[in-house]
PDB file of C-alpha atoms and ligand atoms in Angstrom:
ATOM      1  CA  MET P   8      54.678  69.543  34.962  1.00  0.00           C
ATOM      2  CA  GLN P   9      57.727  69.811  32.660  1.00  0.00           C
ATOM      3  CA  THR P  10      59.789  71.355  35.487  1.00  0.00           C
ATOM      4  CA  VAL P  11      59.036  68.250  37.575  1.00  0.00           C
ATOM      5  CA  PHE P  12      60.281  65.955  34.775  1.00  0.00           C
ATOM      6  CA  GLU P  13      63.436  68.096  34.278  1.00  0.00           C
ATOM      7  CA  ALA P  14      64.161  67.720  37.975  1.00  0.00           C
ATOM      8  CA  ILE P  15      63.743  63.936  37.689  1.00  0.00           C
ATOM      9  CA  LYS P  16      66.282  63.892  34.804  1.00  0.00           C
ATOM     10  CA  LYS P  17      68.837  65.766  36.969  1.00  0.00           C
ATOM     11  CA  ILE P  18      68.087  63.401  39.893  1.00  0.00           C
ATOM     12  CA  ALA P  19      68.696  60.401  37.678  1.00  0.00           C
ATOM     13  CA  PHE P  20      72.201  61.477  36.779  1.00  0.00           C
ATOM     14  CA  GLU P  21      73.032  62.443  40.387  1.00  0.00           C
ATOM     15  CA  ILE P  22      71.800  59.172  41.886  1.00  0.00           C
ATOM     16  CA  ASP P  23      73.504  57.124  39.172  1.00  0.00           C
ATOM     17  CA  ASP P  24      76.769  58.881  40.083  1.00  0.00           C
ATOM     18  CA  ALA P  25      76.140  58.190  43.784  1.00  0.00           C
ATOM     19  CA  ILE P  26      75.557  54.491  43.069  1.00  0.00           C
ATOM     20  CA  LYS P  27      78.906  54.267  41.314  1.00  0.00           C
ATOM     21  CA  ASN P  28      80.966  56.375  43.701  1.00  0.00           C
ATOM     22  CA  SER P  29      79.521  56.442  47.247  1.00  0.00           C
ATOM     23  CA  ASP P  30      79.632  54.320  50.373  1.00  0.00           C
ATOM     24  CA  LEU P  31      77.257  51.312  50.182  1.00  0.00           C
ATOM     25  CA  GLY P  32      77.391  50.613  53.904  1.00  0.00           C
ATOM     26  CA  TYR P  33      74.430  50.609  56.281  1.00  0.00           C
ATOM     27  CA  ALA P  34      73.157  53.777  57.927  1.00  0.00           C
ATOM     28  CA  GLU P  35      72.424  53.506  61.626  1.00  0.00           C
ATOM     29  CA  LYS P  36      68.643  53.730  61.224  1.00  0.00           C
ATOM     30  CA  GLU P  37      65.566  52.145  59.635  1.00  0.00           C
ATOM     31  CA  ASN P  38      63.061  53.626  57.145  1.00  0.00           C
ATOM     32  CA  ALA P  39      59.404  54.220  57.952  1.00  0.00           C
ATOM     33  CA  SER P  40      58.650  50.600  56.975  1.00  0.00           C
ATOM     34  CA  GLY P  41      61.166  49.254  59.477  1.00  0.00           C
ATOM     35  CA  GLU P  42      63.655  48.259  56.796  1.00  0.00           C
ATOM     36  CA  ASP P  43      67.403  48.752  57.383  1.00  0.00           C
ATOM     37  CA  GLN P  44      68.602  51.878  55.548  1.00  0.00           C
ATOM     38  CA  LEU P  45      71.696  51.982  53.440  1.00  0.00           C
ATOM     39  CA  LYS P  46      73.727  55.222  53.342  1.00  0.00           C
ATOM     40  CA  ILE P  47      72.940  55.338  49.628  1.00  0.00           C
ATOM     41  CA  ASP P  48      69.155  55.310  50.492  1.00  0.00           C
ATOM     42  CA  VAL P  49      69.637  58.390  52.696  1.00  0.00           C
ATOM     43  CA  LEU P  50      71.887  60.099  50.124  1.00  0.00           C
ATOM     44  CA  SER P  51      69.419  59.384  47.279  1.00  0.00           C
ATOM     45  CA  ASP P  52      66.569  60.785  49.353  1.00  0.00           C
ATOM     46  CA  LEU P  53      68.600  63.974  49.995  1.00  0.00           C
ATOM     47  CA  ILE P  54      69.465  64.358  46.310  1.00  0.00           C
ATOM     48  CA  ILE P  55      65.738  64.190  45.409  1.00  0.00           C
ATOM     49  CA  GLU P  56      64.734  66.601  48.164  1.00  0.00           C
ATOM     50  CA  LYS P  57      67.356  69.150  47.072  1.00  0.00           C
ATOM     51  CA  GLU P  58      66.229  69.023  43.460  1.00  0.00           C
ATOM     52  CA  PHE P  59      62.493  69.397  44.169  1.00  0.00           C
ATOM     53  CA  VAL P  60      63.165  72.357  46.555  1.00  0.00           C
ATOM     54  CA  THR P  61      64.080  74.233  43.333  1.00  0.00           C
ATOM     55  CA  VAL P  62      60.724  73.407  41.666  1.00  0.00           C
ATOM     56  CA  PRO P  63      58.024  75.965  42.680  1.00  0.00           C
ATOM     57  CA  ARG P  64      55.214  73.708  41.367  1.00  0.00           C
ATOM     58  CA  VAL P  65      55.980  71.086  44.023  1.00  0.00           C
ATOM     59  CA  SER P  66      53.998  71.650  47.205  1.00  0.00           C
ATOM     60  CA  MET P  67      54.850  68.486  49.174  1.00  0.00           C
ATOM     61  CA  LEU P  68      57.112  65.430  49.210  1.00  0.00           C
ATOM     62  CA  VAL P  69      56.366  61.981  50.637  1.00  0.00           C
ATOM     63  CA  SER P  70      59.357  59.640  50.701  1.00  0.00           C
ATOM     64  CA  GLU P  71      59.647  55.920  51.414  1.00  0.00           C
ATOM     65  CA  GLU P  72      62.645  56.891  53.542  1.00  0.00           C
ATOM     66  CA  LYS P  73      60.751  59.284  55.823  1.00  0.00           C
ATOM     67  CA  GLU P  74      57.741  58.853  58.129  1.00  0.00           C
ATOM     68  CA  GLY P  75      56.045  62.144  57.459  1.00  0.00           C
ATOM     69  CA  ALA P  76      55.490  64.528  54.494  1.00  0.00           C
ATOM     70  CA  LEU P  77      57.786  67.468  53.730  1.00  0.00           C
ATOM     71  CA  GLN P  78      56.021  70.726  52.878  1.00  0.00           C
ATOM     72  CA  LEU P  79      57.796  72.668  50.122  1.00  0.00           C
ATOM     73  CA  HIS P  80      56.124  75.486  48.098  1.00  0.00           C
ATOM     74  CA  SER P  81      52.635  76.573  49.311  1.00  0.00           C
ATOM     75  CA  SER P  82      51.924  77.952  45.819  1.00  0.00           C
ATOM     76  CA  GLY P  83      52.685  74.561  44.273  1.00  0.00           C
ATOM     77  CA  SER P  84      49.982  72.129  43.042  1.00  0.00           C
ATOM     78  CA  TYR P  85      51.919  68.818  42.732  1.00  0.00           C
ATOM     79  CA  MET P  86      52.570  66.395  45.587  1.00  0.00           C
ATOM     80  CA  VAL P  87      55.386  64.073  44.677  1.00  0.00           C
ATOM     81  CA  CYS P  88      55.582  60.634  46.378  1.00  0.00           C
ATOM     82  CA  TYR P  89      58.735  58.679  45.702  1.00  0.00           C
ATOM     83  CA  ASP P  90      60.873  55.709  46.490  1.00  0.00           C
ATOM     84  CA  PRO P  91      64.368  57.166  46.096  1.00  0.00           C
ATOM     85  CA  LEU P  92      66.263  53.886  45.489  1.00  0.00           C
ATOM     86  CA  ASP P  93      64.047  50.842  45.275  1.00  0.00           C
ATOM     87  CA  GLY P  94      65.854  47.575  45.683  1.00  0.00           C
ATOM     88  CA  SER P  95      69.038  49.274  46.900  1.00  0.00           C
ATOM     89  CA  SER P  96      70.237  46.062  48.605  1.00  0.00           C
ATOM     90  CA  LEU P  97      70.779  44.660  45.097  1.00  0.00           C
ATOM     91  CA  ILE P  98      73.543  47.203  44.356  1.00  0.00           C
ATOM     92  CA  ASP P  99      76.160  45.179  46.237  1.00  0.00           C
ATOM     93  CA  VAL P 100      75.541  42.237  43.855  1.00  0.00           C
ATOM     94  CA  ASN P 101      75.638  44.597  40.888  1.00  0.00           C
ATOM     95  CA  LEU P 102      71.975  44.239  39.817  1.00  0.00           C
ATOM     96  CA  SER P 103      69.845  47.040  38.437  1.00  0.00           C
ATOM     97  CA  VAL P 104      67.826  49.262  40.792  1.00  0.00           C
ATOM     98  CA  GLY P 105      65.492  52.208  40.339  1.00  0.00           C
ATOM     99  CA  SER P 106      63.735  55.372  41.560  1.00  0.00           C
ATOM    100  CA  ILE P 107      59.934  55.657  41.435  1.00  0.00           C
ATOM    101  CA  PHE P 108      57.842  58.893  41.352  1.00  0.00           C
ATOM    102  CA  GLY P 109      54.125  59.420  41.639  1.00  0.00           C
ATOM    103  CA  ILE P 110      52.870  62.962  40.883  1.00  0.00           C
ATOM    104  CA  TYR P 111      49.547  63.690  42.538  1.00  0.00           C
ATOM    105  CA  GLU P 112      47.359  66.803  42.308  1.00  0.00           C
ATOM    106  CA  GLY P 113      44.706  67.710  44.920  1.00  0.00           C
ATOM    107  CA  SER P 114      44.820  64.508  46.948  1.00  0.00           C
ATOM    108  CA  LEU P 115      46.911  61.401  47.562  1.00  0.00           C
ATOM    109  CA  ASP P 116      44.149  59.049  46.386  1.00  0.00           C
ATOM    110  CA  ALA P 117      45.175  57.032  43.337  1.00  0.00           C
ATOM    111  CA  GLN P 118      42.618  58.705  41.110  1.00  0.00           C
ATOM    112  CA  TYR P 119      44.414  62.010  41.646  1.00  0.00           C
ATOM    113  CA  LEU P 120      47.671  60.762  40.224  1.00  0.00           C
ATOM    114  CA  VAL P 121      48.355  62.874  37.115  1.00  0.00           C
ATOM    115  CA  ALA P 122      51.753  61.409  36.087  1.00  0.00           C
ATOM    116  CA  SER P 123      54.279  58.836  37.121  1.00  0.00           C
ATOM    117  CA  ALA P 124      57.919  58.270  36.282  1.00  0.00           C
ATOM    118  CA  TYR P 125      60.660  55.807  37.077  1.00  0.00           C
ATOM    119  CA  VAL P 126      64.393  55.585  36.464  1.00  0.00           C
ATOM    120  CA  VAL P 127      66.356  52.343  35.919  1.00  0.00           C
ATOM    121  CA  TYR P 128      69.988  52.449  36.983  1.00  0.00           C
ATOM    122  CA  GLY P 129      71.415  49.585  34.914  1.00  0.00           C
ATOM    123  CA  PRO P 130      73.986  49.128  32.116  1.00  0.00           C
ATOM    124  CA  ARG P 131      72.360  52.346  30.884  1.00  0.00           C
ATOM    125  CA  ILE P 132      70.233  54.941  32.670  1.00  0.00           C
ATOM    126  CA  GLU P 133      66.673  54.707  31.331  1.00  0.00           C
ATOM    127  CA  LEU P 134      63.684  56.911  32.285  1.00  0.00           C
ATOM    128  CA  VAL P 135      60.016  56.231  31.640  1.00  0.00           C
ATOM    129  CA  ILE P 136      57.380  58.965  32.052  1.00  0.00           C
ATOM    130  CA  ALA P 137      53.610  58.491  31.754  1.00  0.00           C
ATOM    131  CA  ILE P 138      51.030  61.284  31.780  1.00  0.00           C
ATOM    132  CA  LYS P 139      47.223  60.834  31.793  1.00  0.00           C
ATOM    133  CA  GLY P 140      45.911  60.004  28.319  1.00  0.00           C
ATOM    134  CA  SER P 141      49.277  59.121  26.759  1.00  0.00           C
ATOM    135  CA  LYS P 142      51.374  55.984  26.403  1.00  0.00           C
ATOM    136  CA  PRO P 143      54.437  55.771  28.639  1.00  0.00           C
ATOM    137  CA  MET P 144      57.446  57.281  26.948  1.00  0.00           C
ATOM    138  CA  LEU P 145      60.924  55.746  27.138  1.00  0.00           C
ATOM    139  CA  TYR P 146      64.069  57.927  27.351  1.00  0.00           C
ATOM    140  CA  ARG P 147      67.689  56.759  27.420  1.00  0.00           C
ATOM    141  CA  ALA P 148      70.705  58.680  28.728  1.00  0.00           C
ATOM    142  CA  GLU P 149      73.266  59.631  26.130  1.00  0.00           C
ATOM    143  CA  GLY P 150      76.105  61.724  27.560  1.00  0.00           C
ATOM    144  CA  ASP P 151      74.438  64.203  29.922  1.00  0.00           C
ATOM    145  CA  GLN P 152      71.095  64.265  28.138  1.00  0.00           C
ATOM    146  CA  PHE P 153      68.082  61.920  27.843  1.00  0.00           C
ATOM    147  CA  LYS P 154      67.152  60.912  24.226  1.00  0.00           C
ATOM    148  CA  VAL P 155      63.569  59.983  23.388  1.00  0.00           C
ATOM    149  CA  ILE P 156      63.447  56.363  22.380  1.00  0.00           C
ATOM    150  CA  GLY P 157      59.694  55.907  21.922  1.00  0.00           C
ATOM    151  CA  GLU P 158      56.257  54.908  23.298  1.00  0.00           C
ATOM    152  CA  ILE P 159      55.728  51.712  25.338  1.00  0.00           C
ATOM    153  CA  SER P 160      52.725  49.416  24.592  1.00  0.00           C
ATOM    154  CA  LEU P 161      51.886  46.059  26.157  1.00  0.00           C
ATOM    155  CA  ASN P 162      50.761  43.213  23.917  1.00  0.00           C
ATOM    156  CA  GLU P 163      47.480  41.514  24.749  1.00  0.00           C
ATOM    157  CA  LYS P 164      49.482  38.451  25.937  1.00  0.00           C
ATOM    158  CA  GLY P 165      53.139  38.265  26.989  1.00  0.00           C
ATOM    159  CA  LYS P 166      55.778  35.602  27.761  1.00  0.00           C
ATOM    160  CA  LEU P 167      57.280  36.740  31.077  1.00  0.00           C
ATOM    161  CA  ASN P 168      56.320  35.804  34.623  1.00  0.00           C
ATOM    162  CA  ALA P 169      57.712  37.694  37.626  1.00  0.00           C
ATOM    163  CA  PRO P 170      56.336  36.052  40.794  1.00  0.00           C
ATOM    164  CA  GLY P 171      57.180  38.017  43.936  1.00  0.00           C
ATOM    165  CA  GLY P 172      57.019  37.109  47.564  1.00  0.00           C
ATOM    166  CA  THR P 173      58.302  34.006  49.426  1.00  0.00           C
ATOM    167  CA  GLN P 174      56.793  30.971  47.693  1.00  0.00           C
ATOM    168  CA  GLN P 175      56.299  28.933  50.884  1.00  0.00           C
ATOM    169  CA  ASN P 176      54.034  31.759  52.129  1.00  0.00           C
ATOM    170  CA  TRP P 177      51.853  31.901  48.960  1.00  0.00           C
ATOM    171  CA  ALA P 178      48.165  30.850  49.167  1.00  0.00           C
ATOM    172  CA  PRO P 179      47.594  27.467  47.463  1.00  0.00           C
ATOM    173  CA  HIS P 180      45.448  29.058  44.688  1.00  0.00           C
ATOM    174  CA  HIS P 181      48.195  31.595  43.936  1.00  0.00           C
ATOM    175  CA  LYS P 182      50.843  28.919  43.705  1.00  0.00           C
ATOM    176  CA  ALA P 183      48.619  26.813  41.417  1.00  0.00           C
ATOM    177  CA  PHE P 184      48.084  29.897  39.170  1.00  0.00           C
ATOM    178  CA  ILE P 185      51.787  30.821  38.966  1.00  0.00           C
ATOM    179  CA  ASP P 186      52.648  27.210  38.176  1.00  0.00           C
ATOM    180  CA  SER P 187      49.986  27.145  35.475  1.00  0.00           C
ATOM    181  CA  LEU P 188      51.682  30.032  33.687  1.00  0.00           C
ATOM    182  CA  PHE P 189      55.012  28.177  33.734  1.00  0.00           C
ATOM    183  CA  ALA P 190      53.203  25.112  32.417  1.00  0.00           C
ATOM    184  CA  GLU P 191      52.018  27.355  29.542  1.00  0.00           C
ATOM    185  CA  GLY P 192      55.647  28.141  28.724  1.00  0.00           C
ATOM    186  CA  TYR P 193      56.096  31.508  30.500  1.00  0.00           C
ATOM    187  CA  ARG P 194      59.686  32.469  31.258  1.00  0.00           C
ATOM    188  CA  LEU P 195      60.775  33.246  34.837  1.00  0.00           C
ATOM    189  CA  ARG P 196      62.130  36.820  35.022  1.00  0.00           C
ATOM    190  CA  TYR P 197      62.504  37.964  38.669  1.00  0.00           C
ATOM    191  CA  SER P 198      65.479  39.867  40.088  1.00  0.00           C
ATOM    192  CA  GLY P 199      63.876  41.130  43.330  1.00  0.00           C
ATOM    193  CA  GLY P 200      64.032  44.681  42.017  1.00  0.00           C
ATOM    194  CA  MET P 201      60.517  45.994  41.362  1.00  0.00           C
ATOM    195  CA  VAL P 202      61.733  48.649  38.849  1.00  0.00           C
ATOM    196  CA  PRO P 203      63.832  46.493  36.518  1.00  0.00           C
ATOM    197  CA  ASP P 204      61.373  43.573  36.825  1.00  0.00           C
ATOM    198  CA  LEU P 205      58.372  45.706  35.801  1.00  0.00           C
ATOM    199  CA  HIS P 206      60.474  47.614  33.201  1.00  0.00           C
ATOM    200  CA  GLN P 207      61.479  44.311  31.531  1.00  0.00           C
ATOM    201  CA  ILE P 208      57.815  43.214  31.153  1.00  0.00           C
ATOM    202  CA  LEU P 209      56.865  46.634  29.699  1.00  0.00           C
ATOM    203  CA  LEU P 210      59.714  46.565  27.191  1.00  0.00           C
ATOM    204  CA  LYS P 211      59.437  42.882  26.274  1.00  0.00           C
ATOM    205  CA  GLY P 212      55.770  43.126  25.313  1.00  0.00           C
ATOM    206  CA  GLY P 213      54.072  41.836  28.376  1.00  0.00           C
ATOM    207  CA  GLY P 214      53.469  39.119  30.940  1.00  0.00           C
ATOM    208  CA  LEU P 215      52.690  39.256  34.646  1.00  0.00           C
ATOM    209  CA  PHE P 216      54.309  40.767  37.750  1.00  0.00           C
ATOM    210  CA  SER P 217      52.723  39.607  40.967  1.00  0.00           C
ATOM    211  CA  TYR P 218      53.276  40.458  44.653  1.00  0.00           C
ATOM    212  CA  PRO P 219      50.329  38.834  46.462  1.00  0.00           C
ATOM    213  CA  GLY P 220      49.240  38.933  50.021  1.00  0.00           C
ATOM    214  CA  THR P 221      51.154  36.152  51.777  1.00  0.00           C
ATOM    215  CA  SER P 222      50.962  34.442  55.160  1.00  0.00           C
ATOM    216  CA  ASP P 223      53.846  36.613  56.381  1.00  0.00           C
ATOM    217  CA  LYS P 224      52.698  39.779  54.560  1.00  0.00           C
ATOM    218  CA  PRO P 225      48.858  39.543  54.227  1.00  0.00           C
ATOM    219  CA  TYR P 226      48.672  43.123  52.860  1.00  0.00           C
ATOM    220  CA  GLY P 227      51.605  42.579  50.468  1.00  0.00           C
ATOM    221  CA  LYS P 228      54.975  44.311  50.675  1.00  0.00           C
ATOM    222  CA  LEU P 229      54.889  47.027  48.052  1.00  0.00           C
ATOM    223  CA  ARG P 230      53.910  50.572  49.140  1.00  0.00           C
ATOM    224  CA  GLN P 231      50.782  52.074  47.577  1.00  0.00           C
ATOM    225  CA  LEU P 232      51.749  55.735  47.177  1.00  0.00           C
ATOM    226  CA  PHE P 233      55.202  55.442  45.669  1.00  0.00           C
ATOM    227  CA  GLU P 234      55.462  51.971  44.238  1.00  0.00           C
ATOM    228  CA  VAL P 235      52.104  50.344  43.468  1.00  0.00           C
ATOM    229  CA  ILE P 236      50.040  53.316  42.219  1.00  0.00           C
ATOM    230  CA  PRO P 237      52.773  54.813  39.949  1.00  0.00           C
ATOM    231  CA  PHE P 238      53.328  51.464  38.241  1.00  0.00           C
ATOM    232  CA  ALA P 239      49.597  50.725  38.089  1.00  0.00           C
ATOM    233  CA  PHE P 240      49.247  54.012  36.150  1.00  0.00           C
ATOM    234  CA  MET P 241      52.146  52.993  33.845  1.00  0.00           C
ATOM    235  CA  TYR P 242      50.619  49.563  33.047  1.00  0.00           C
ATOM    236  CA  GLU P 243      47.119  50.915  32.382  1.00  0.00           C
ATOM    237  CA  GLN P 244      48.509  53.680  30.151  1.00  0.00           C
ATOM    238  CA  ALA P 245      50.502  50.998  28.278  1.00  0.00           C
ATOM    239  CA  GLY P 246      47.294  49.089  27.590  1.00  0.00           C
ATOM    240  CA  GLY P 247      47.480  46.547  30.401  1.00  0.00           C
ATOM    241  CA  GLN P 248      45.814  46.158  33.802  1.00  0.00           C
ATOM    242  CA  ALA P 249      46.771  46.553  37.457  1.00  0.00           C
ATOM    243  CA  ILE P 250      44.590  44.984  40.171  1.00  0.00           C
ATOM    244  CA  ASN P 251      44.582  43.736  43.728  1.00  0.00           C
ATOM    245  CA  GLU P 252      43.557  40.317  44.995  1.00  0.00           C
ATOM    246  CA  LYS P 253      39.824  41.278  44.861  1.00  0.00           C
ATOM    247  CA  GLY P 254      40.140  42.320  41.200  1.00  0.00           C
ATOM    248  CA  GLU P 255      39.824  46.023  42.114  1.00  0.00           C
ATOM    249  CA  ARG P 256      41.854  48.498  40.017  1.00  0.00           C
ATOM    250  CA  LEU P 257      44.900  49.660  41.947  1.00  0.00           C
ATOM    251  CA  MET P 258      44.132  53.115  40.408  1.00  0.00           C
ATOM    252  CA  GLU P 259      41.142  53.167  42.828  1.00  0.00           C
ATOM    253  CA  LEU P 260      43.230  52.802  45.962  1.00  0.00           C
ATOM    254  CA  VAL P 261      42.681  55.290  48.756  1.00  0.00           C
ATOM    255  CA  PRO P 262      45.821  55.024  50.939  1.00  0.00           C
ATOM    256  CA  GLN P 263      44.970  55.561  54.649  1.00  0.00           C
ATOM    257  CA  HIS P 264      48.603  56.127  55.664  1.00  0.00           C
ATOM    258  CA  HIS P 265      51.649  57.142  53.650  1.00  0.00           C
ATOM    259  CA  HIS P 266      53.308  53.760  53.991  1.00  0.00           C
ATOM    260  CA  ASP P 267      50.340  51.472  53.370  1.00  0.00           C
ATOM    261  CA  THR P 268      51.028  48.438  51.173  1.00  0.00           C
ATOM    262  CA  SER P 269      48.786  46.488  48.813  1.00  0.00           C
ATOM    263  CA  PRO P 270      48.834  43.105  47.120  1.00  0.00           C
ATOM    264  CA  CYS P 271      49.413  43.909  43.460  1.00  0.00           C
ATOM    265  CA  PHE P 272      49.255  42.324  40.063  1.00  0.00           C
ATOM    266  CA  PHE P 273      50.487  44.165  36.906  1.00  0.00           C
ATOM    267  CA  GLY P 274      50.247  42.718  33.443  1.00  0.00           C
ATOM    268  CA  SER P 275      48.914  42.271  29.980  1.00  0.00           C
ATOM    269  CA  ASN P 276      45.186  41.706  29.609  1.00  0.00           C
ATOM    270  CA  TYR P 277      45.409  37.866  29.025  1.00  0.00           C
ATOM    271  CA  GLU P 278      47.377  37.293  32.176  1.00  0.00           C
ATOM    272  CA  ILE P 279      45.306  39.556  34.387  1.00  0.00           C
ATOM    273  CA  GLU P 280      42.057  37.943  33.152  1.00  0.00           C
ATOM    274  CA  ALA P 281      43.606  34.461  33.828  1.00  0.00           C
ATOM    275  CA  LEU P 282      44.507  35.616  37.309  1.00  0.00           C
ATOM    276  CA  LYS P 283      40.950  36.858  37.983  1.00  0.00           C
ATOM    277  CA  LYS P 284      39.610  33.455  36.937  1.00  0.00           C
ATOM    278  CA  ALA P 285      42.160  31.655  39.200  1.00  0.00           C
ATOM    279  CA  TYR P 286      41.207  33.943  42.093  1.00  0.00           C
ATOM    280  CA  GLY P 287      37.448  33.330  41.484  1.00  0.00           C
ATOM    281  CA  ILE P 288      36.933  37.002  40.539  1.00  0.00           C
ATOM    282  CA  ASN P 289      34.211  37.415  37.994  1.00  0.00           C
TER     283      ASN P 289
HETATM  284  P1  P6P S 304      60.755  39.764  47.712  1.00  0.00           P
HETATM  285  C1  P6P S 304      62.866  45.527  47.027  1.00  0.00           C
HETATM  286  O1  P6P S 304      63.206  45.319  48.428  1.00  0.00           O
HETATM  287  C2  P6P S 304      61.365  45.413  46.950  1.00  0.00           C
HETATM  288  O2  P6P S 304      60.795  46.406  47.747  1.00  0.00           O
HETATM  289  C3  P6P S 304      60.912  45.585  45.524  1.00  0.00           C
HETATM  290  O3  P6P S 304      61.840  46.241  44.719  1.00  0.00           O
HETATM  291  C4  P6P S 304      60.794  44.112  45.043  1.00  0.00           C
HETATM  292  O4  P6P S 304      59.827  43.909  44.037  1.00  0.00           O
HETATM  293  C5  P6P S 304      60.420  43.376  46.359  1.00  0.00           C
HETATM  294  O5  P6P S 304      60.944  44.138  47.402  1.00  0.00           O
HETATM  295  C6  P6P S 304      61.056  41.991  46.398  1.00  0.00           C
HETATM  296  O6  P6P S 304      60.507  41.357  47.505  1.00  0.00           O
HETATM  297  O7  P6P S 304      59.976  39.435  48.981  1.00  0.00           O
HETATM  298  O8  P6P S 304      60.220  39.068  46.505  1.00  0.00           O
HETATM  299  O9  P6P S 304      62.273  39.586  47.843  1.00  0.00           O
END
C-alpha cells in the first residue's frame, strides 16, 4: 500500500503545479456525470493515470472524469477510485480544491475499502491518509516532501455546520434541522468545495457536513465510490459517523454503477445523533 501513497504524494505536487500554471479554460466535453469539464480536470486525471501506471499493486482505476474503468496491472490487488480535482470550478475564484482517493481491495463495495486519502490544494498542500484501524494522519508539504503533522480526531461535539445543496430544494425537516444547529450557535462554514469543507471540520474538532437528497437531486449530488465512501471512512476512523438519510452507515453502501450518488451526512457523534432524531431515525 505504501507505493500507492507515494504515488499520491507525487500526484499532489504535480496537480498543485498544474493548478498554478495551466490553462483554466473549459474542455469541449462533459464528465460521466454530465458536468462541464475544465482542461485542468482532464490534465489532473491524466497526471493521476500516469502515476498509477507505475504502481504494480494497482489493478484498476475508476475516475470521476471517465465513464468506464481503466484496467492496469493484472497482478495488482488495489482498485483506486478517485475524483482528480473536486470543486475545480472554484479555482477561478482562488478557493481551495482537492483530490480524493478510495483504495478498494476485492470489490468496489464500501466494506472493501482498505484506505482513503485526500489532498487539499490551498495556501499549503495538505494530505490526509486513513488506513483501516488507525486514525487519519495529516501531512503537510514542506519543500518537495510531505512532513507528518499528526493524527486527526473528532470531538464528540463540534461547532461548524456545512450545509450543502440548494436550500430552496431542501425537505422541510432538513431545513428545520439545519436552522436548529444555527440556533444552537453553530458557525456556517461552506465553500462549495467538499474537500476543504470536510477537511476544516476534521481539523477544527468537529461539526456536521450535509448534502441531503433534494427536490432537484433526490439521490444527492456526491458520488459514492470516489467522494462519499472515502470521506465516510475518514470520519469513522476519526471517531465520528457517516450516514445516509435512512441512518444507514455510508460504509455499507453497495454502488450499482461507478457514478452513483448518495445523500450523505458526515460529522461528530452529537450532530449525527441529532440529525437521526430530526429525521425520525431511531
Ligand atoms: P452545491 C463541487 O462541485 C461538489 O461536487 C463538491 O465539491 C461540493 O461539496 C458540492 O459539489 C457543492 O454542491 O450544490 O452545494 O454547490
